[in-house]
Amino acid sequence: MEGSAWSRHYPEFARDLAARIKAGRLLDVGTGPGRMLREVHQVAPSIGLFCLDVTQAMIDLARRNLEGITADLRAGPIAHTEFDAEFFDAVTCTKSFYLWDEPAVCLAEVHQILKPGGAAYLYESTRDYDRTAVDAALKKGLTNEGFLRRLLIPWALYKQLGETYSNAEFLEIAERTPFRGACVIDSLPTLPSIWIRVTLSKTA
Ligand SMILES: C[S@@+](CC[C@H](N)C(=O)[O-])C[C@H]1O[C@@H](n2cnc3c(N)ncnc32)[C@H](O)[C@@H]1O
């Protein structure tokens, strides 16, 4: 979906993140092809970039896409990482959290590798979306796409929206982790009924 209406939210996610962290070490979990970190590097080049993805093929693809950008790329699951405790200033992910097995275990690991005062920012879709608004946005956003993409993009989006969590479920998962009481959900300006930022703060 590179370059389409449906990848335009990455620059917005990156700007939103850069407003919260200006420097230090950032881990992008479930980095996939590396879109988010490429955008983060554009807007905040002094942030130290680290990527983790459970799929080696994705890490290989991210390495190619991030050519020329210094980044530490590793394959492995977020549930148990090799990073030292309190190593990162921030952790992020885009469209990945809903796929994590044992999400509470994974968030406990995220908490462990974050510095006190740091935070995780999950840019995810929510199942609490407004179907009419999404249908209208798809219709408008896909007018210049080819026939196949006009079919495939809505199919992929609604499939993802069917699999993701509701806001209440995000909060319930966070309650079972060391982030208890420190989870805030905000909607984002792009496709506001779909995209949310889940902020999980580690007490300083
Ligand atoms: C839908 S893709 C999103 C990729 C990328 N963040 C993006 O927005 O383009 C989800 C990614 O999360 C990764 N992933 C799923 N579960 C994971 C886990 N437990 N630990 C690390 N990565 C995981 C998958 O391998 C996949 O690359």
CSV table of C-alpha atoms and ligand atoms in Angstrom, one decimal:
chain,number,residue,atom,x,y,z
A,1,MET,CA,0.0,0.0,0.0
A,2,GLU,CA,3.1,2.2,-0.4
A,3,GLY,CA,2.3,5.7,-1.6
A,4,SER,CA,-1.5,5.1,-1.5
A,5,ALA,CA,-4.1,7.0,0.5
A,6,TRP,CA,-3.8,4.2,3.0
A,7,SER,CA,-0.1,4.6,3.7
A,8,ARG,CA,-0.4,8.4,4.2
A,9,HIS,CA,-1.0,8.0,7.9
A,10,TYR,CA,2.6,6.9,8.6
A,11,PRO,CA,4.0,10.5,8.3
A,12,GLU,CA,1.2,11.5,10.7
A,13,PHE,CA,2.0,8.8,13.2
A,14,ALA,CA,5.7,9.8,12.9
A,15,ARG,CA,5.0,13.5,13.5
A,16,ASP,CA,2.8,12.6,16.5
A,17,LEU,CA,5.5,10.4,17.9
A,18,ALA,CA,8.2,13.0,17.3
A,19,ALA,CA,6.2,15.5,19.3
A,20,ARG,CA,6.6,13.2,22.3
A,21,ILE,CA,10.2,12.0,21.9
A,22,LYS,CA,12.9,14.2,20.4
A,23,ALA,CA,16.1,12.1,21.1
A,24,GLY,CA,17.2,8.9,22.9
A,25,ARG,CA,16.5,5.3,21.9
A,26,LEU,CA,13.3,4.2,20.2
A,27,LEU,CA,12.2,0.6,19.6
A,28,ASP,CA,9.7,-0.1,16.9
A,29,VAL,CA,8.0,-3.5,17.5
A,30,GLY,CA,6.6,-5.5,14.6
A,31,THR,CA,8.4,-3.1,12.3
A,32,GLY,CA,7.4,-5.0,9.1
A,33,PRO,CA,8.9,-3.2,6.1
A,34,GLY,CA,10.2,-0.3,8.2
A,35,ARG,CA,7.7,2.4,7.1
A,36,MET,CA,7.3,4.0,10.5
A,37,LEU,CA,11.0,4.3,11.3
A,38,ARG,CA,11.8,5.8,7.8
A,39,GLU,CA,9.2,8.5,8.6
A,40,VAL,CA,10.5,9.0,12.2
A,41,HIS,CA,14.0,9.5,10.8
A,42,GLN,CA,12.8,12.2,8.5
A,43,VAL,CA,11.2,14.2,11.3
A,44,ALA,CA,13.5,13.4,14.2
A,45,PRO,CA,16.9,12.3,12.8
A,46,SER,CA,18.6,12.3,16.3
A,47,ILE,CA,16.5,9.5,17.6
A,48,GLY,CA,18.4,6.2,17.9
A,49,LEU,CA,16.4,3.6,15.9
A,50,PHE,CA,15.9,0.0,16.9
A,51,CYS,CA,13.5,-2.5,15.2
A,52,LEU,CA,12.2,-5.9,16.3
A,53,ASP,CA,10.0,-8.2,14.2
A,54,VAL,CA,9.2,-11.8,14.8
A,55,THR,CA,9.6,-12.5,11.1
A,56,GLN,CA,13.2,-12.6,9.7
A,57,ALA,CA,11.9,-11.9,6.2
A,58,MET,CA,10.4,-8.6,7.4
A,59,ILE,CA,13.7,-7.7,9.1
A,60,ASP,CA,15.5,-8.3,5.8
A,61,LEU,CA,12.9,-6.1,3.9
A,62,ALA,CA,13.2,-3.4,6.6
A,63,ARG,CA,17.0,-3.5,6.2
A,64,ARG,CA,16.6,-2.8,2.5
A,65,ASN,CA,14.0,-0.1,3.0
A,66,LEU,CA,16.1,1.6,5.7
A,67,GLU,CA,19.3,1.6,3.6
A,68,GLY,CA,21.3,4.7,4.5
A,69,ILE,CA,19.6,5.1,7.9
A,70,THR,CA,21.4,3.8,11.0
A,71,ALA,CA,19.2,1.3,12.7
A,72,ASP,CA,19.7,-1.8,14.9
A,73,LEU,CA,17.4,-4.5,13.4
A,74,ARG,CA,16.7,-7.8,15.1
A,75,ALA,CA,14.4,-10.7,14.6
A,76,GLY,CA,12.5,-12.1,17.5
A,77,PRO,CA,9.2,-11.9,19.5
A,78,ILE,CA,8.5,-9.0,21.8
A,79,ALA,CA,7.4,-11.3,24.6
A,80,HIS,CA,11.0,-12.0,25.6
A,81,THR,CA,13.8,-9.8,24.2
A,82,GLU,CA,17.5,-9.6,24.6
A,83,PHE,CA,17.5,-5.9,25.5
A,84,ASP,CA,18.7,-4.7,28.9
A,85,ALA,CA,16.1,-3.5,31.4
A,86,GLU,CA,15.5,0.3,31.2
A,87,PHE,CA,17.2,0.6,27.9
A,88,PHE,CA,14.7,2.5,25.8
A,89,ASP,CA,13.3,6.0,26.1
A,90,ALA,CA,10.2,5.0,24.1
A,91,VAL,CA,8.7,2.0,22.4
A,92,THR,CA,6.3,2.2,19.5
A,93,CYS,CA,4.4,0.0,17.1
A,94,THR,CA,2.0,0.4,14.2
A,95,LYS,CA,-0.7,-2.1,13.3
A,96,SER,CA,1.1,-4.9,15.1
A,97,PHE,CA,-0.1,-5.1,18.7
A,98,TYR,CA,-3.4,-6.8,17.8
A,99,LEU,CA,-1.2,-9.7,16.4
A,100,TRP,CA,0.9,-10.2,19.5
A,101,ASP,CA,0.4,-13.6,21.3
A,102,GLU,CA,0.0,-13.1,25.0
A,103,PRO,CA,-0.3,-9.3,24.8
A,104,ALA,CA,-0.1,-8.8,28.6
A,105,VAL,CA,3.2,-10.8,28.7
A,106,CYS,CA,4.5,-8.7,25.8
A,107,LEU,CA,3.5,-5.4,27.6
A,108,ALA,CA,5.3,-6.6,30.7
A,109,GLU,CA,8.4,-7.0,28.6
A,110,VAL,CA,7.9,-3.5,27.1
A,111,HIS,CA,7.6,-2.1,30.6
A,112,GLN,CA,10.8,-3.8,31.6
A,113,ILE,CA,12.9,-2.5,28.7
A,114,LEU,CA,11.6,1.1,29.1
A,115,LYS,CA,13.4,3.7,31.2
A,116,PRO,CA,11.4,5.1,34.2
A,117,GLY,CA,9.5,8.1,32.8
A,118,GLY,CA,9.4,6.5,29.3
A,119,ALA,CA,6.3,5.5,27.4
A,120,ALA,CA,5.1,3.1,24.8
A,121,TYR,CA,2.9,4.6,21.9
A,122,LEU,CA,0.8,2.0,20.1
A,123,TYR,CA,-0.6,3.4,16.8
A,124,GLU,CA,-3.4,0.9,16.2
A,125,SER,CA,-6.9,0.6,14.8
A,126,THR,CA,-9.8,0.1,17.1
A,127,ARG,CA,-12.9,-2.1,16.7
A,128,ASP,CA,-15.0,0.9,18.0
A,129,TYR,CA,-15.0,2.5,14.5
A,130,ASP,CA,-17.9,4.2,12.7
A,131,ARG,CA,-18.8,2.0,9.7
A,132,THR,CA,-20.5,4.9,7.8
A,133,ALA,CA,-17.5,7.2,8.2
A,134,VAL,CA,-15.1,4.5,7.1
A,135,ASP,CA,-17.1,3.6,4.0
A,136,ALA,CA,-17.3,7.3,3.1
A,137,ALA,CA,-13.5,7.8,3.6
A,138,LEU,CA,-12.8,4.6,1.6
A,139,LYS,CA,-15.0,5.8,-1.3
A,140,LYS,CA,-13.3,9.3,-1.3
A,141,GLY,CA,-9.7,8.0,-0.7
A,142,LEU,CA,-9.8,5.3,-3.4
A,143,THR,CA,-11.2,7.2,-6.3
A,144,ASN,CA,-7.8,7.3,-8.1
A,145,GLU,CA,-6.8,3.7,-7.3
A,146,GLY,CA,-7.1,0.9,-9.9
A,147,PHE,CA,-9.9,-1.6,-9.8
A,148,LEU,CA,-8.0,-4.3,-7.9
A,149,ARG,CA,-6.8,-2.0,-5.2
A,150,ARG,CA,-10.4,-0.6,-4.8
A,151,LEU,CA,-11.4,-4.1,-4.0
A,152,LEU,CA,-8.4,-5.3,-2.0
A,153,ILE,CA,-7.8,-2.2,0.2
A,154,PRO,CA,-11.3,-2.2,1.8
A,155,TRP,CA,-11.2,-6.0,2.2
A,156,ALA,CA,-7.8,-5.8,4.0
A,157,LEU,CA,-8.9,-2.9,6.1
A,158,TYR,CA,-12.1,-4.5,7.3
A,159,LYS,CA,-10.3,-7.8,7.9
A,160,GLN,CA,-7.8,-6.0,10.2
A,161,LEU,CA,-10.7,-4.1,11.9
A,162,GLY,CA,-12.4,-7.4,12.6
A,163,GLU,CA,-9.3,-8.7,14.3
A,164,THR,CA,-8.2,-5.7,16.4
A,165,TYR,CA,-9.3,-4.8,19.9
A,166,SER,CA,-12.0,-2.5,21.1
A,167,ASN,CA,-10.9,0.4,23.4
A,168,ALA,CA,-12.2,-1.4,26.4
A,169,GLU,CA,-10.1,-4.5,25.5
A,170,PHE,CA,-6.9,-2.4,25.2
A,171,LEU,CA,-7.6,-0.9,28.6
A,172,GLU,CA,-8.4,-4.4,30.1
A,173,ILE,CA,-5.1,-5.8,28.8
A,174,ALA,CA,-3.1,-2.9,30.2
A,175,GLU,CA,-4.8,-3.4,33.6
A,176,ARG,CA,-3.2,-6.9,33.7
A,177,THR,CA,0.4,-5.5,33.3
A,178,PRO,CA,2.8,-3.2,35.1
A,179,PHE,CA,1.2,-0.4,33.1
A,180,ARG,CA,-2.0,-0.7,35.3
A,181,GLY,CA,-3.7,2.7,35.6
A,182,ALA,CA,-1.3,4.3,33.2
A,183,CYS,CA,-3.0,3.6,29.8
A,184,VAL,CA,-4.6,6.5,27.9
A,185,ILE,CA,-6.3,6.2,24.5
A,186,ASP,CA,-6.6,9.1,22.1
A,187,SER,CA,-8.1,9.2,18.7
A,188,LEU,CA,-5.9,10.5,15.8
A,189,PRO,CA,-6.8,13.1,13.2
A,190,THR,CA,-6.4,10.8,10.2
A,191,LEU,CA,-9.4,8.6,9.7
A,192,PRO,CA,-10.3,9.5,13.3
A,193,SER,CA,-12.9,6.7,13.7
A,194,ILE,CA,-10.2,4.0,13.1
A,195,TRP,CA,-6.8,5.1,14.3
A,196,ILE,CA,-5.9,5.5,18.0
A,197,ARG,CA,-2.8,6.2,20.0
A,198,VAL,CA,-2.6,4.0,23.0
A,199,THR,CA,-0.1,5.6,25.5
A,200,LEU,CA,1.3,3.4,28.2
A,201,SER,CA,3.5,5.4,30.6
A,202,LYS,CA,6.1,4.0,33.0
A,203,THR,CA,6.3,5.8,36.3
A,204,ALA,CA,9.5,7.9,36.7
B,1,LIG,C1,0.5,-5.9,9.9
B,1,LIG,S1,2.2,-5.9,10.0
B,1,LIG,C2,2.6,-4.2,10.4
B,1,LIG,C3,4.0,-3.9,10.0
B,1,LIG,C4,4.4,-2.4,10.2
B,1,LIG,N1,4.4,-2.0,11.6
B,1,LIG,C5,3.6,-1.5,9.4
B,1,LIG,O1,2.8,-0.7,10.0
B,1,LIG,O2,3.7,-1.5,8.2
B,1,LIG,C6,2.5,-6.6,11.7
B,1,LIG,C7,3.9,-7.0,11.9
B,1,LIG,O3,4.1,-7.4,13.3
B,1,LIG,C8,4.9,-8.5,13.4
B,1,LIG,N2,4.7,-9.2,14.7
B,1,LIG,C9,3.5,-9.9,15.0
B,1,LIG,N3,3.6,-10.4,16.2
B,1,LIG,C10,4.8,-10.0,16.7
B,1,LIG,C11,5.5,-10.3,18.0
B,1,LIG,N4,4.9,-11.0,18.9
B,1,LIG,N5,6.7,-9.7,18.1
B,1,LIG,C12,7.3,-9.0,17.1
B,1,LIG,N6,6.7,-8.7,15.9
B,1,LIG,C13,5.5,-9.3,15.7
B,1,LIG,C14,4.7,-9.3,12.1
B,1,LIG,O4,5.7,-10.1,11.8
B,1,LIG,C15,4.5,-8.2,11.1
B,1,LIG,O5,5.6,-7.8,10.5
